[in-house]
């Protein structure tokens, strides 16, 4: 027994402009993961197969990826800390689960792509293309981090905006019973407040 945990991306659900190659590679990771899961299940192998789908994560990805723009690329908010992904991976290692989304922003994008694809295209064109440009001129080698890393050994990237150190959505999806109890408690408390305000 054991667990295979592949780290993909939300871009396997909804592609991102200016990152077509990256989106295509993450679609491939999803396809491979889903096929492997079925093959292992059919063979009766006691190994769980999980795909982790993170949102934008503050890693040196934007500093190491090949860049054809004149300026340095930037993540588009919301951006999450690497620990959000690590928590999802650890959960998948201990609990068999098919997919885990790391970051509520990823879940929102995935749902938008599924239920309103044309509206999502327009949103991505308007927000992602402009948001990917940082305005900082690039001085990196043209090949990017293909042959050697531009930024070695660092966990965090250079994202200048606010980085969310945790994700309420991810925590709730990892602990659905606790989230459900908290939701029931919050609903009960709100109903009590409304009832008292009316009397």
PDB file of C-alpha atoms in Angstrom, residues 4-5 14 24 37 46 58 97 101 104 106 152 164 172 190-191:
ATOM      1  CA  UNK A   4       1.109   8.516  -5.203  1.00  0.00           C
ATOM      2  CA  UNK A   5       0.688  12.285  -4.964  1.00  0.00           C
ATOM      3  CA  UNK A  14      -8.787  26.439 -16.640  1.00  0.00           C
ATOM      4  CA  UNK A  24      -0.690  22.187 -21.344  1.00  0.00           C
ATOM      5  CA  UNK A  37      -5.541   5.835 -10.744  1.00  0.00           C
ATOM      6  CA  UNK A  46      -3.716  -0.767  -2.632  1.00  0.00           C
ATOM      7  CA  UNK A  58       4.673  32.294  -3.799  1.00  0.00           C
ATOM      8  CA  UNK A  97      -8.460  11.360  -1.715  1.00  0.00           C
ATOM      9  CA  UNK A 101      -7.417  22.087  -4.409  1.00  0.00           C
ATOM     10  CA  UNK A 104      -9.793  29.065  -2.398  1.00  0.00           C
ATOM     11  CA  UNK A 106      -8.091  27.981  -7.337  1.00  0.00           C
ATOM     12  CA  UNK A 152      18.511  28.334  -6.284  1.00  0.00           C
ATOM     13  CA  UNK A 164      -2.032  34.475   2.139  1.00  0.00           C
ATOM     14  CA  UNK A 172     -12.259  23.218   5.400  1.00  0.00           C
ATOM     15  CA  UNK A 190     -26.629  34.031  13.475  1.00  0.00           C
ATOM     16  CA  UNK A 191     -30.219  32.780  13.820  1.00  0.00           C
TER      17      UNK A 191
END
